[in-house]
Amino acid sequence: MTRLSDTRGLPLTGLNATQIERYETLLIELYSYRPGVQARLEDLLQEAPGFVLGHVLRGYATMTDGLRSGLPEARRYLHQAQQLGGTATERERLHIRVLQAWVKGRDADRLMALEDILARWPLDLLAYRQLTGMLFWSGDKRRQLGAAMQALPHWQAAVPGHALVLGPLAFALEEDGHYGLAEGFARQALEHNSTDLWALHALAHVLEMQGRVREGDAAISAVASQLNDFNLFRGHLWWHLALFRLAQGRLEEVLDLLDREIFPAASLFYLDLQNAASLLARLEIQGVDVGERWVRVADAAEKTLGQHLVVFTGPHQVMALARTGRSQPLAQALQGFRDDALAGLEQAHTGSAVARAMALYYQGDYPSFLQDMRLLRYEAASLGASHAQQDLYFQLMVDAALRTGELALAKSLLKERLVKRFTEPSGWQRYADMAHLIEQTNDPQVLRGLLRSGLHL
Ligand SMILES: [Fe+2]
């Protein structure tokens, strides 16, 4: 069979030259977080039903929605790709294996297949973004950086799509604490495309971790008027902007962002639910009256009981259900997580334990919450997400310690929380200054304020 290749020299089964151009555009749009990509991919598949990788990509997209209800659809795309397996290249067959593993919940197989693709075809942009994206939810930050770095020698600046590897690289560097390098690569990607959302997101994380809240605010505000031209990932950028505003004490604006952009309605998208619950938690820790806003989040949590495949979402569901006193769905959610753990699903054991701890906090049993969460606080990182998202655990622990009058514990946790923020030699003095400040402070409200302020002095 004669096959044409993409602009990086990788053969594609089932597409003519014009269709390859359309696929290339789709791929760039996909990783630029543009809306409507799935519909355009469907159109392409209608015209080119033998496009093996297209069926796989539709399956990837369905799985990326993160809902169990999407599994039948993902299996259908997998089946269609498998039917074409005889015509596929070895690389395409590995992609089919990735999708198969994903649908079956076999993360190790999925990981190995993606690594196998990149080891032999390092310019496979789809595999690169899939692997680095998958590792975000694995909690293995060093492996994420390894994955992002290993293909770099092949990605010269002239390679088409080069800028789209810089965002994952910057983000992986940031999560491993290499803030200077991360900022450099993020800015390089943004010079190429000022609305490269993943690169902007990596930059936001650098600025968040270094407490550079005004710069972070400015970086996202600069593209705010364009953010709603992007797909649902935009909500997470709005969330980052809200964190920067929270750090500046602009609380009314945070509530406004929550209502207008972050969670205007009961979204079923897992990231929206995470963003809303963790922002409401942070606001309440600062003493803000958030009104009935938890109801919206609890509605979304209840509608998606047993549905979320991204395990990190579960504890956020539980927060909303417990906070609104919905005891029956809460019990159902917790039982579901225990069942997943008993069934041996990936991450489910830790997910279930963290979810139970969240329920204890929002039921007001702060001593039991502290007992459980203190033991879990490092293991909980295995549920993935960024340091900024995982900070929720420390926020709640410090708050619980202050509520129970355990001032020394609250201070200890606050200092421990600094470790991730000052990983570079240039940050050491700031760490020392902050640690000293924490030690000198005995007012619980001031200590709570340190959770909000992004740790800048
Ligand atoms: Fe983020």
Tab-separated table of C-alpha atoms and ligand atoms in Angstrom, residues 136 171 198 201 205 233 236 239-240 386 388-389, ligand 1:
chain	number	residue	atom	x	y	z
A	136	PHE	CA	0.193	14.657	34.456
A	171	PHE	CA	5.295	22.412	32.426
A	198	TRP	CA	-0.420	24.980	27.675
A	201	HIS	CA	-0.399	27.502	31.827
A	205	HIS	CA	2.519	27.706	37.394
A	233	PHE	CA	-9.505	23.885	29.244
A	236	HIS	CA	-8.440	26.162	34.278
A	239	TRP	CA	-8.903	29.340	37.810
A	240	HIS	CA	-5.239	30.326	37.787
A	386	SER	CA	-0.064	19.923	39.661
A	388	ALA	CA	-0.788	24.077	42.787
A	389	GLN	CA	-3.810	21.770	42.676
B	1	FE	FE	-2.763	24.385	36.478
